[in-house]
């Protein structure tokens, strides 16, 4: 596979972090950081590890079409991206970065798939606005994310802050659970085994596409 330089995803995320800290009240930023630390301390949201079998699932994409993980992995590795939603600037940045590397993933024989708890309507909007070429699957009630051990409930103290920013998860998700997935990146092979697992409660930190591409380039038996 040809070596092509990719823009640093983390550099762009750091810019967004600085902008957020500049625009939001300091107390709100502090609450967000405290929430991140609480999620990190939660064993229930630690995520499945490399070497584990990836739970199979069938979910609908932004157009309402059903997609099944085991049917995708028959055709080669799947890069599975769990993200929070269209309302999260860091998720938009991350998915755009993977889109920018999409040709390289295709050359590596890998398929990009993203999952969030938002409804297909919001996924369709996100896909169009970011010109994404890969499917955005909707995970009602975070049921698939829970099987990957990624789900946490947003603390009551933060819900008002989210709503003050125009983020009502009940509207985006179509439920009243106020639960989110921890952002995660998985590489899943043809046998549905997890070959790479990156789970990070700090949504301002994401795995660089280049790291995933390096793994795909180095594989020799899957």
JSON list of C-alpha atoms in Angstrom, two decimals:
[
{"chain": "A", "resi": 1, "resn": "UNK", "atom": "CA", "xyz": [0.00, 0.00, 0.00]},
{"chain": "A", "resi": 2, "resn": "UNK", "atom": "CA", "xyz": [1.33, 3.42, -0.93]},
{"chain": "A", "resi": 3, "resn": "UNK", "atom": "CA", "xyz": [2.47, 5.63, 1.92]},
{"chain": "A", "resi": 4, "resn": "UNK", "atom": "CA", "xyz": [0.57, 8.92, 1.95]},
{"chain": "A", "resi": 5, "resn": "UNK", "atom": "CA", "xyz": [0.78, 11.53, 4.68]},
{"chain": "A", "resi": 6, "resn": "UNK", "atom": "CA", "xyz": [-2.39, 12.00, 6.68]},
{"chain": "A", "resi": 7, "resn": "UNK", "atom": "CA", "xyz": [-3.31, 15.12, 8.61]},
{"chain": "A", "resi": 8, "resn": "UNK", "atom": "CA", "xyz": [-3.11, 14.66, 12.37]},
{"chain": "A", "resi": 9, "resn": "UNK", "atom": "CA", "xyz": [-6.55, 13.96, 13.78]},
{"chain": "A", "resi": 10, "resn": "UNK", "atom": "CA", "xyz": [-5.42, 14.82, 17.31]},
{"chain": "A", "resi": 11, "resn": "UNK", "atom": "CA", "xyz": [-4.13, 18.23, 16.23]},
{"chain": "A", "resi": 12, "resn": "UNK", "atom": "CA", "xyz": [-7.59, 19.13, 14.96]},
{"chain": "A", "resi": 13, "resn": "UNK", "atom": "CA", "xyz": [-9.22, 17.72, 18.09]},
{"chain": "A", "resi": 14, "resn": "UNK", "atom": "CA", "xyz": [-6.89, 19.82, 20.24]},
{"chain": "A", "resi": 15, "resn": "UNK", "atom": "CA", "xyz": [-7.97, 22.94, 18.35]},
{"chain": "A", "resi": 16, "resn": "UNK", "atom": "CA", "xyz": [-11.61, 22.07, 19.00]},
{"chain": "A", "resi": 17, "resn": "UNK", "atom": "CA", "xyz": [-10.81, 21.51, 22.68]},
{"chain": "A", "resi": 18, "resn": "UNK", "atom": "CA", "xyz": [-9.19, 24.93, 22.96]},
{"chain": "A", "resi": 19, "resn": "UNK", "atom": "CA", "xyz": [-12.19, 26.53, 21.27]},
{"chain": "A", "resi": 20, "resn": "UNK", "atom": "CA", "xyz": [-14.59, 24.74, 23.62]},
{"chain": "A", "resi": 21, "resn": "UNK", "atom": "CA", "xyz": [-12.64, 25.86, 26.68]},
{"chain": "A", "resi": 22, "resn": "UNK", "atom": "CA", "xyz": [-12.67, 29.43, 25.38]},
{"chain": "A", "resi": 23, "resn": "UNK", "atom": "CA", "xyz": [-16.38, 29.50, 24.61]},
{"chain": "A", "resi": 24, "resn": "UNK", "atom": "CA", "xyz": [-17.88, 27.64, 27.57]},
{"chain": "A", "resi": 25, "resn": "UNK", "atom": "CA", "xyz": [-18.05, 28.70, 31.22]},
{"chain": "A", "resi": 26, "resn": "UNK", "atom": "CA", "xyz": [-15.10, 27.39, 33.22]},
{"chain": "A", "resi": 27, "resn": "UNK", "atom": "CA", "xyz": [-17.40, 25.64, 35.67]},
{"chain": "A", "resi": 28, "resn": "UNK", "atom": "CA", "xyz": [-19.10, 23.73, 32.84]},
{"chain": "A", "resi": 29, "resn": "UNK", "atom": "CA", "xyz": [-15.75, 22.65, 31.39]},
{"chain": "A", "resi": 30, "resn": "UNK", "atom": "CA", "xyz": [-14.74, 21.45, 34.86]},
{"chain": "A", "resi": 31, "resn": "UNK", "atom": "CA", "xyz": [-17.93, 19.41, 35.14]},
{"chain": "A", "resi": 32, "resn": "UNK", "atom": "CA", "xyz": [-17.26, 17.82, 31.76]},
{"chain": "A", "resi": 33, "resn": "UNK", "atom": "CA", "xyz": [-13.75, 16.83, 32.87]},
{"chain": "A", "resi": 34, "resn": "UNK", "atom": "CA", "xyz": [-15.04, 15.39, 36.14]},
{"chain": "A", "resi": 35, "resn": "UNK", "atom": "CA", "xyz": [-17.57, 13.32, 34.20]},
{"chain": "A", "resi": 36, "resn": "UNK", "atom": "CA", "xyz": [-14.79, 11.95, 31.99]},
{"chain": "A", "resi": 37, "resn": "UNK", "atom": "CA", "xyz": [-12.85, 10.82, 35.06]},
{"chain": "A", "resi": 38, "resn": "UNK", "atom": "CA", "xyz": [-15.96, 9.14, 36.47]},
{"chain": "A", "resi": 39, "resn": "UNK", "atom": "CA", "xyz": [-16.47, 7.19, 33.25]},
{"chain": "A", "resi": 40, "resn": "UNK", "atom": "CA", "xyz": [-12.82, 6.15, 33.23]},
{"chain": "A", "resi": 41, "resn": "UNK", "atom": "CA", "xyz": [-13.29, 4.75, 36.73]},
{"chain": "A", "resi": 42, "resn": "UNK", "atom": "CA", "xyz": [-16.36, 2.75, 35.67]},
{"chain": "A", "resi": 43, "resn": "UNK", "atom": "CA", "xyz": [-15.59, -0.91, 34.98]},
{"chain": "A", "resi": 44, "resn": "UNK", "atom": "CA", "xyz": [-18.85, -1.22, 33.04]},
{"chain": "A", "resi": 45, "resn": "UNK", "atom": "CA", "xyz": [-17.63, 1.11, 30.30]},
{"chain": "A", "resi": 46, "resn": "UNK", "atom": "CA", "xyz": [-14.10, -0.25, 29.86]},
{"chain": "A", "resi": 47, "resn": "UNK", "atom": "CA", "xyz": [-14.88, -1.89, 26.53]},
{"chain": "A", "resi": 48, "resn": "UNK", "atom": "CA", "xyz": [-14.03, -5.29, 25.05]},
{"chain": "A", "resi": 49, "resn": "UNK", "atom": "CA", "xyz": [-10.32, -5.96, 24.53]},
{"chain": "A", "resi": 50, "resn": "UNK", "atom": "CA", "xyz": [-8.29, -7.22, 21.59]},
{"chain": "A", "resi": 51, "resn": "UNK", "atom": "CA", "xyz": [-8.53, -11.00, 21.35]},
{"chain": "A", "resi": 52, "resn": "UNK", "atom": "CA", "xyz": [-12.19, -11.10, 22.35]},
{"chain": "A", "resi": 53, "resn": "UNK", "atom": "CA", "xyz": [-14.91, -12.25, 19.98]},
{"chain": "A", "resi": 54, "resn": "UNK", "atom": "CA", "xyz": [-16.85, -9.30, 18.60]},
{"chain": "A", "resi": 55, "resn": "UNK", "atom": "CA", "xyz": [-20.57, -9.59, 19.35]},
{"chain": "A", "resi": 56, "resn": "UNK", "atom": "CA", "xyz": [-22.51, -9.92, 16.13]},
{"chain": "A", "resi": 57, "resn": "UNK", "atom": "CA", "xyz": [-25.34, -7.49, 15.45]},
{"chain": "A", "resi": 58, "resn": "UNK", "atom": "CA", "xyz": [-27.80, -6.26, 12.86]},
{"chain": "A", "resi": 59, "resn": "UNK", "atom": "CA", "xyz": [-28.57, -2.52, 12.78]},
{"chain": "A", "resi": 60, "resn": "UNK", "atom": "CA", "xyz": [-30.10, -0.11, 10.31]},
{"chain": "A", "resi": 61, "resn": "UNK", "atom": "CA", "xyz": [-28.10, 2.55, 8.53]},
{"chain": "A", "resi": 62, "resn": "UNK", "atom": "CA", "xyz": [-29.00, 6.16, 7.81]},
{"chain": "A", "resi": 63, "resn": "UNK", "atom": "CA", "xyz": [-31.31, 5.02, 4.99]},
{"chain": "A", "resi": 64, "resn": "UNK", "atom": "CA", "xyz": [-33.07, 2.33, 7.01]},
{"chain": "A", "resi": 65, "resn": "UNK", "atom": "CA", "xyz": [-31.19, -0.55, 5.37]},
{"chain": "A", "resi": 66, "resn": "UNK", "atom": "CA", "xyz": [-30.16, -3.41, 7.66]},
{"chain": "A", "resi": 67, "resn": "UNK", "atom": "CA", "xyz": [-26.48, -4.32, 8.02]},
{"chain": "A", "resi": 68, "resn": "UNK", "atom": "CA", "xyz": [-25.08, -7.34, 9.88]},
{"chain": "A", "resi": 69, "resn": "UNK", "atom": "CA", "xyz": [-21.51, -7.41, 11.18]},
{"chain": "A", "resi": 70, "resn": "UNK", "atom": "CA", "xyz": [-20.85, -11.07, 10.31]},
{"chain": "A", "resi": 71, "resn": "UNK", "atom": "CA", "xyz": [-22.01, -10.45, 6.75]},
{"chain": "A", "resi": 72, "resn": "UNK", "atom": "CA", "xyz": [-19.59, -7.54, 6.44]},
{"chain": "A", "resi": 73, "resn": "UNK", "atom": "CA", "xyz": [-16.56, -9.36, 7.86]},
{"chain": "A", "resi": 74, "resn": "UNK", "atom": "CA", "xyz": [-16.95, -12.10, 5.25]},
{"chain": "A", "resi": 75, "resn": "UNK", "atom": "CA", "xyz": [-15.58, -9.52, 2.81]},
{"chain": "A", "resi": 76, "resn": "UNK", "atom": "CA", "xyz": [-12.64, -8.46, 4.97]},
{"chain": "A", "resi": 77, "resn": "UNK", "atom": "CA", "xyz": [-11.79, -6.58, 8.17]},
{"chain": "A", "resi": 78, "resn": "UNK", "atom": "CA", "xyz": [-14.25, -4.06, 9.56]},
{"chain": "A", "resi": 79, "resn": "UNK", "atom": "CA", "xyz": [-13.12, -0.87, 11.27]},
{"chain": "A", "resi": 80, "resn": "UNK", "atom": "CA", "xyz": [-15.94, -0.19, 13.72]},
{"chain": "A", "resi": 81, "resn": "UNK", "atom": "CA", "xyz": [-16.21, 3.34, 15.10]},
{"chain": "A", "resi": 82, "resn": "UNK", "atom": "CA", "xyz": [-18.47, 3.95, 18.10]},
{"chain": "A", "resi": 83, "resn": "UNK", "atom": "CA", "xyz": [-19.25, 7.66, 18.42]},
{"chain": "A", "resi": 84, "resn": "UNK", "atom": "CA", "xyz": [-21.58, 9.89, 20.45]},
{"chain": "A", "resi": 85, "resn": "UNK", "atom": "CA", "xyz": [-23.62, 11.73, 17.85]},
{"chain": "A", "resi": 86, "resn": "UNK", "atom": "CA", "xyz": [-24.09, 14.53, 15.37]},
{"chain": "A", "resi": 87, "resn": "UNK", "atom": "CA", "xyz": [-24.15, 17.09, 18.21]},
{"chain": "A", "resi": 88, "resn": "UNK", "atom": "CA", "xyz": [-20.57, 16.25, 19.26]},
{"chain": "A", "resi": 89, "resn": "UNK", "atom": "CA", "xyz": [-17.96, 18.36, 17.41]},
{"chain": "A", "resi": 90, "resn": "UNK", "atom": "CA", "xyz": [-15.22, 15.88, 18.28]},
{"chain": "A", "resi": 91, "resn": "UNK", "atom": "CA", "xyz": [-17.17, 13.02, 16.69]},
{"chain": "A", "resi": 92, "resn": "UNK", "atom": "CA", "xyz": [-17.67, 15.03, 13.50]},
{"chain": "A", "resi": 93, "resn": "UNK", "atom": "CA", "xyz": [-13.94, 15.76, 13.35]},
{"chain": "A", "resi": 94, "resn": "UNK", "atom": "CA", "xyz": [-13.04, 12.11, 13.95]},
{"chain": "A", "resi": 95, "resn": "UNK", "atom": "CA", "xyz": [-15.40, 10.72, 11.32]},
{"chain": "A", "resi": 96, "resn": "UNK", "atom": "CA", "xyz": [-14.18, 13.27, 8.77]},
{"chain": "A", "resi": 97, "resn": "UNK", "atom": "CA", "xyz": [-10.60, 12.17, 9.44]},
{"chain": "A", "resi": 98, "resn": "UNK", "atom": "CA", "xyz": [-11.50, 8.55, 8.74]},
{"chain": "A", "resi": 99, "resn": "UNK", "atom": "CA", "xyz": [-13.35, 9.63, 5.62]},
{"chain": "A", "resi": 100, "resn": "UNK", "atom": "CA", "xyz": [-10.25, 11.46, 4.41]},
{"chain": "A", "resi": 101, "resn": "UNK", "atom": "CA", "xyz": [-8.36, 8.18, 4.75]},
{"chain": "A", "resi": 102, "resn": "UNK", "atom": "CA", "xyz": [-11.16, 6.09, 3.24]},
{"chain": "A", "resi": 103, "resn": "UNK", "atom": "CA", "xyz": [-9.28, 5.33, 0.01]},
{"chain": "A", "resi": 104, "resn": "UNK", "atom": "CA", "xyz": [-6.39, 3.93, 2.06]},
{"chain": "A", "resi": 105, "resn": "UNK", "atom": "CA", "xyz": [-8.76, 1.75, 4.07]},
{"chain": "A", "resi": 106, "resn": "UNK", "atom": "CA", "xyz": [-10.28, 0.46, 0.83]},
{"chain": "A", "resi": 107, "resn": "UNK", "atom": "CA", "xyz": [-6.81, -0.35, -0.50]},
{"chain": "A", "resi": 108, "resn": "UNK", "atom": "CA", "xyz": [-6.16, -2.29, 2.70]},
{"chain": "A", "resi": 109, "resn": "UNK", "atom": "CA", "xyz": [-9.35, -4.29, 2.11]},
{"chain": "A", "resi": 110, "resn": "UNK", "atom": "CA", "xyz": [-11.07, -2.85, 5.16]},
{"chain": "A", "resi": 111, "resn": "UNK", "atom": "CA", "xyz": [-14.59, -1.47, 5.56]},
{"chain": "A", "resi": 112, "resn": "UNK", "atom": "CA", "xyz": [-15.45, 1.55, 7.69]},
{"chain": "A", "resi": 113, "resn": "UNK", "atom": "CA", "xyz": [-18.65, 1.41, 9.75]},
{"chain": "A", "resi": 114, "resn": "UNK", "atom": "CA", "xyz": [-19.75, 3.88, 12.45]},
{"chain": "A", "resi": 115, "resn": "UNK", "atom": "CA", "xyz": [-22.32, 3.36, 15.22]},
{"chain": "A", "resi": 116, "resn": "UNK", "atom": "CA", "xyz": [-24.14, 5.77, 17.53]},
{"chain": "A", "resi": 117, "resn": "UNK", "atom": "CA", "xyz": [-27.42, 5.77, 19.48]},
{"chain": "A", "resi": 118, "resn": "UNK", "atom": "CA", "xyz": [-28.90, 8.58, 17.40]},
{"chain": "A", "resi": 119, "resn": "UNK", "atom": "CA", "xyz": [-31.86, 7.94, 15.11]},
{"chain": "A", "resi": 120, "resn": "UNK", "atom": "CA", "xyz": [-31.35, 7.37, 11.36]},
{"chain": "A", "resi": 121, "resn": "UNK", "atom": "CA", "xyz": [-32.63, 10.87, 10.60]},
{"chain": "A", "resi": 122, "resn": "UNK", "atom": "CA", "xyz": [-29.75, 12.45, 12.50]},
{"chain": "A", "resi": 123, "resn": "UNK", "atom": "CA", "xyz": [-27.30, 9.95, 11.03]},
{"chain": "A", "resi": 124, "resn": "UNK", "atom": "CA", "xyz": [-28.44, 10.90, 7.53]},
{"chain": "A", "resi": 125, "resn": "UNK", "atom": "CA", "xyz": [-27.88, 14.58, 8.32]},
{"chain": "A", "resi": 126, "resn": "UNK", "atom": "CA", "xyz": [-24.43, 13.87, 9.75]},
{"chain": "A", "resi": 127, "resn": "UNK", "atom": "CA", "xyz": [-23.44, 11.74, 6.78]},
{"chain": "A", "resi": 128, "resn": "UNK", "atom": "CA", "xyz": [-24.52, 14.42, 4.30]},
{"chain": "A", "resi": 129, "resn": "UNK", "atom": "CA", "xyz": [-22.99, 17.36, 6.17]},
{"chain": "A", "resi": 130, "resn": "UNK", "atom": "CA", "xyz": [-19.61, 15.64, 6.50]},
{"chain": "A", "resi": 131, "resn": "UNK", "atom": "CA", "xyz": [-19.73, 13.96, 3.07]},
{"chain": "A", "resi": 132, "resn": "UNK", "atom": "CA", "xyz": [-19.10, 10.56, 4.60]},
{"chain": "A", "resi": 133, "resn": "UNK", "atom": "CA", "xyz": [-18.87, 7.59, 2.28]},
{"chain": "A", "resi": 134, "resn": "UNK", "atom": "CA", "xyz": [-19.36, 4.88, 4.90]},
{"chain": "A", "resi": 135, "resn": "UNK", "atom": "CA", "xyz": [-22.54, 3.79, 6.71]},
{"chain": "A", "resi": 136, "resn": "UNK", "atom": "CA", "xyz": [-23.70, 5.32, 9.99]},
{"chain": "A", "resi": 137, "resn": "UNK", "atom": "CA", "xyz": [-25.65, 2.72, 11.93]},
{"chain": "A", "resi": 138, "resn": "UNK", "atom": "CA", "xyz": [-28.24, 3.52, 14.58]},
{"chain": "A", "resi": 139, "resn": "UNK", "atom": "CA", "xyz": [-28.02, 1.60, 17.86]},
{"chain": "A", "resi": 140, "resn": "UNK", "atom": "CA", "xyz": [-31.37, 2.06, 19.66]},
{"chain": "A", "resi": 141, "resn": "UNK", "atom": "CA", "xyz": [-31.02, 2.25, 23.44]},
{"chain": "A", "resi": 142, "resn": "UNK", "atom": "CA", "xyz": [-27.28, 1.58, 23.03]},
{"chain": "A", "resi": 143, "resn": "UNK", "atom": "CA", "xyz": [-27.99, -2.15, 23.04]},
{"chain": "A", "resi": 144, "resn": "UNK", "atom": "CA", "xyz": [-25.05, -3.08, 20.80]},
{"chain": "A", "resi": 145, "resn": "UNK", "atom": "CA", "xyz": [-22.70, -0.67, 22.57]},
{"chain": "A", "resi": 146, "resn": "UNK", "atom": "CA", "xyz": [-23.68, -2.34, 25.85]},
{"chain": "A", "resi": 147, "resn": "UNK", "atom": "CA", "xyz": [-22.60, -5.72, 24.47]},
{"chain": "A", "resi": 148, "resn": "UNK", "atom": "CA", "xyz": [-19.22, -4.14, 23.75]},
{"chain": "A", "resi": 149, "resn": "UNK", "atom": "CA", "xyz": [-19.17, -2.83, 27.36]},
{"chain": "A", "resi": 150, "resn": "UNK", "atom": "CA", "xyz": [-19.12, 0.82, 26.30]},
{"chain": "A", "resi": 151, "resn": "UNK", "atom": "CA", "xyz": [-22.25, 2.36, 27.81]},
{"chain": "A", "resi": 152, "resn": "UNK", "atom": "CA", "xyz": [-22.59, 4.85, 30.63]},
{"chain": "A", "resi": 153, "resn": "UNK", "atom": "CA", "xyz": [-25.43, 7.04, 31.87]},
{"chain": "A", "resi": 154, "resn": "UNK", "atom": "CA", "xyz": [-24.91, 10.79, 31.74]},
{"chain": "A", "resi": 155, "resn": "UNK", "atom": "CA", "xyz": [-25.03, 12.14, 35.32]},
{"chain": "A", "resi": 156, "resn": "UNK", "atom": "CA", "xyz": [-28.08, 14.18, 36.27]},
{"chain": "A", "resi": 157, "resn": "UNK", "atom": "CA", "xyz": [-25.81, 17.15, 37.06]},
{"chain": "A", "resi": 158, "resn": "UNK", "atom": "CA", "xyz": [-24.66, 17.30, 33.44]},
{"chain": "A", "resi": 159, "resn": "UNK", "atom": "CA", "xyz": [-28.01, 16.95, 31.72]},
{"chain": "A", "resi": 160, "resn": "UNK", "atom": "CA", "xyz": [-28.96, 20.57, 32.34]},
{"chain": "A", "resi": 161, "resn": "UNK", "atom": "CA", "xyz": [-25.62, 21.70, 30.94]},
{"chain": "A", "resi": 162, "resn": "UNK", "atom": "CA", "xyz": [-26.15, 19.63, 27.81]},
{"chain": "A", "resi": 163, "resn": "UNK", "atom": "CA", "xyz": [-29.67, 21.00, 27.38]},
{"chain": "A", "resi": 164, "resn": "UNK", "atom": "CA", "xyz": [-28.42, 24.56, 27.81]},
{"chain": "A", "resi": 165, "resn": "UNK", "atom": "CA", "xyz": [-26.18, 23.88, 24.80]},
{"chain": "A", "resi": 166, "resn": "UNK", "atom": "CA", "xyz": [-29.14, 22.60, 22.78]},
{"chain": "A", "resi": 167, "resn": "UNK", "atom": "CA", "xyz": [-28.22, 18.95, 23.28]},
{"chain": "A", "resi": 168, "resn": "UNK", "atom": "CA", "xyz": [-31.28, 16.94, 24.30]},
{"chain": "A", "resi": 169, "resn": "UNK", "atom": "CA", "xyz": [-30.32, 13.29, 24.09]},
{"chain": "A", "resi": 170, "resn": "UNK", "atom": "CA", "xyz": [-33.94, 12.19, 24.35]},
{"chain": "A", "resi": 171, "resn": "UNK", "atom": "CA", "xyz": [-34.56, 13.98, 21.05]},
{"chain": "A", "resi": 172, "resn": "UNK", "atom": "CA", "xyz": [-31.43, 12.66, 19.32]},
{"chain": "A", "resi": 173, "resn": "UNK", "atom": "CA", "xyz": [-31.91, 9.10, 20.58]},
{"chain": "A", "resi": 174, "resn": "UNK", "atom": "CA", "xyz": [-35.67, 8.79, 20.62]},
{"chain": "A", "resi": 175, "resn": "UNK", "atom": "CA", "xyz": [-35.59, 7.57, 24.24]},
{"chain": "A", "resi": 176, "resn": "UNK", "atom": "CA", "xyz": [-35.31, 9.07, 27.73]},
{"chain": "A", "resi": 177, "resn": "UNK", "atom": "CA", "xyz": [-32.34, 7.05, 28.98]},
{"chain": "A", "resi": 178, "resn": "UNK", "atom": "CA", "xyz": [-29.61, 9.69, 28.65]},
{"chain": "A", "resi": 179, "resn": "UNK", "atom": "CA", "xyz": [-27.02, 7.00, 27.95]},
{"chain": "A", "resi": 180, "resn": "UNK", "atom": "CA", "xyz": [-23.98, 7.32, 25.69]},
{"chain": "A", "resi": 181, "resn": "UNK", "atom": "CA", "xyz": [-21.28, 5.04, 24.32]},
{"chain": "A", "resi": 182, "resn": "UNK", "atom": "CA", "xyz": [-17.65, 5.64, 25.19]},
{"chain": "A", "resi": 183, "resn": "UNK", "atom": "CA", "xyz": [-15.94, 6.52, 21.88]},
{"chain": "A", "resi": 184, "resn": "UNK", "atom": "CA", "xyz": [-14.15, 3.41, 20.62]},
{"chain": "A", "resi": 185, "resn": "UNK", "atom": "CA", "xyz": [-12.39, 2.04, 17.57]},
{"chain": "A", "resi": 186, "resn": "UNK", "atom": "CA", "xyz": [-12.31, -1.68, 16.84]},
{"chain": "A", "resi": 187, "resn": "UNK", "atom": "CA", "xyz": [-10.71, -3.65, 14.03]},
{"chain": "A", "resi": 188, "resn": "UNK", "atom": "CA", "xyz": [-12.61, -6.91, 13.55]},
{"chain": "A", "resi": 189, "resn": "UNK", "atom": "CA", "xyz": [-11.29, -9.71, 11.34]},
{"chain": "A", "resi": 190, "resn": "UNK", "atom": "CA", "xyz": [-13.05, -12.26, 9.10]},
{"chain": "A", "resi": 191, "resn": "UNK", "atom": "CA", "xyz": [-13.55, -14.58, 12.07]},
{"chain": "A", "resi": 192, "resn": "UNK", "atom": "CA", "xyz": [-15.19, -11.76, 14.05]},
{"chain": "A", "resi": 193, "resn": "UNK", "atom": "CA", "xyz": [-12.22, -11.55, 16.39]},
{"chain": "A", "resi": 194, "resn": "UNK", "atom": "CA", "xyz": [-11.22, -8.13, 17.71]},
{"chain": "A", "resi": 195, "resn": "UNK", "atom": "CA", "xyz": [-7.70, -7.43, 16.46]},
{"chain": "A", "resi": 196, "resn": "UNK", "atom": "CA", "xyz": [-7.46, -3.87, 17.78]},
{"chain": "A", "resi": 197, "resn": "UNK", "atom": "CA", "xyz": [-9.42, -2.15, 20.54]},
{"chain": "A", "resi": 198, "resn": "UNK", "atom": "CA", "xyz": [-9.10, 1.52, 21.41]},
{"chain": "A", "resi": 199, "resn": "UNK", "atom": "CA", "xyz": [-11.55, 2.70, 24.06]},
{"chain": "A", "resi": 200, "resn": "UNK", "atom": "CA", "xyz": [-11.17, 6.23, 25.41]},
{"chain": "A", "resi": 201, "resn": "UNK", "atom": "CA", "xyz": [-13.59, 7.91, 27.81]},
{"chain": "A", "resi": 202, "resn": "UNK", "atom": "CA", "xyz": [-12.05, 11.28, 27.00]},
{"chain": "A", "resi": 203, "resn": "UNK", "atom": "CA", "xyz": [-13.97, 12.05, 23.82]},
{"chain": "A", "resi": 204, "resn": "UNK", "atom": "CA", "xyz": [-11.37, 14.69, 22.94]},
{"chain": "A", "resi": 205, "resn": "UNK", "atom": "CA", "xyz": [-8.85, 11.91, 22.31]},
{"chain": "A", "resi": 206, "resn": "UNK", "atom": "CA", "xyz": [-9.33, 9.56, 19.34]},
{"chain": "A", "resi": 207, "resn": "UNK", "atom": "CA", "xyz": [-7.26, 6.93, 17.58]},
{"chain": "A", "resi": 208, "resn": "UNK", "atom": "CA", "xyz": [-5.39, 8.21, 14.53]},
{"chain": "A", "resi": 209, "resn": "UNK", "atom": "CA", "xyz": [-6.47, 6.58, 11.25]},
{"chain": "A", "resi": 210, "resn": "UNK", "atom": "CA", "xyz": [-2.78, 6.05, 10.48]},
{"chain": "A", "resi": 211, "resn": "UNK", "atom": "CA", "xyz": [-2.46, 3.75, 13.49]},
{"chain": "A", "resi": 212, "resn": "UNK", "atom": "CA", "xyz": [-5.29, 1.56, 12.21]},
{"chain": "A", "resi": 213, "resn": "UNK", "atom": "CA", "xyz": [-3.81, 1.56, 8.71]},
{"chain": "A", "resi": 214, "resn": "UNK", "atom": "CA", "xyz": [-0.43, 0.46, 10.10]},
{"chain": "A", "resi": 215, "resn": "UNK", "atom": "CA", "xyz": [-2.09, -2.52, 11.76]},
{"chain": "A", "resi": 216, "resn": "UNK", "atom": "CA", "xyz": [-3.94, -3.45, 8.58]},
{"chain": "A", "resi": 217, "resn": "UNK", "atom": "CA", "xyz": [-0.74, -3.19, 6.54]},
{"chain": "A", "resi": 218, "resn": "UNK", "atom": "CA", "xyz": [1.14, -5.47, 8.94]},
{"chain": "A", "resi": 219, "resn": "UNK", "atom": "CA", "xyz": [-1.39, -8.30, 9.05]},
{"chain": "A", "resi": 220, "resn": "UNK", "atom": "CA", "xyz": [-0.38, -11.54, 7.35]},
{"chain": "A", "resi": 221, "resn": "UNK", "atom": "CA", "xyz": [-2.89, -14.19, 8.40]},
{"chain": "A", "resi": 222, "resn": "UNK", "atom": "CA", "xyz": [-6.21, -12.39, 8.54]}
]
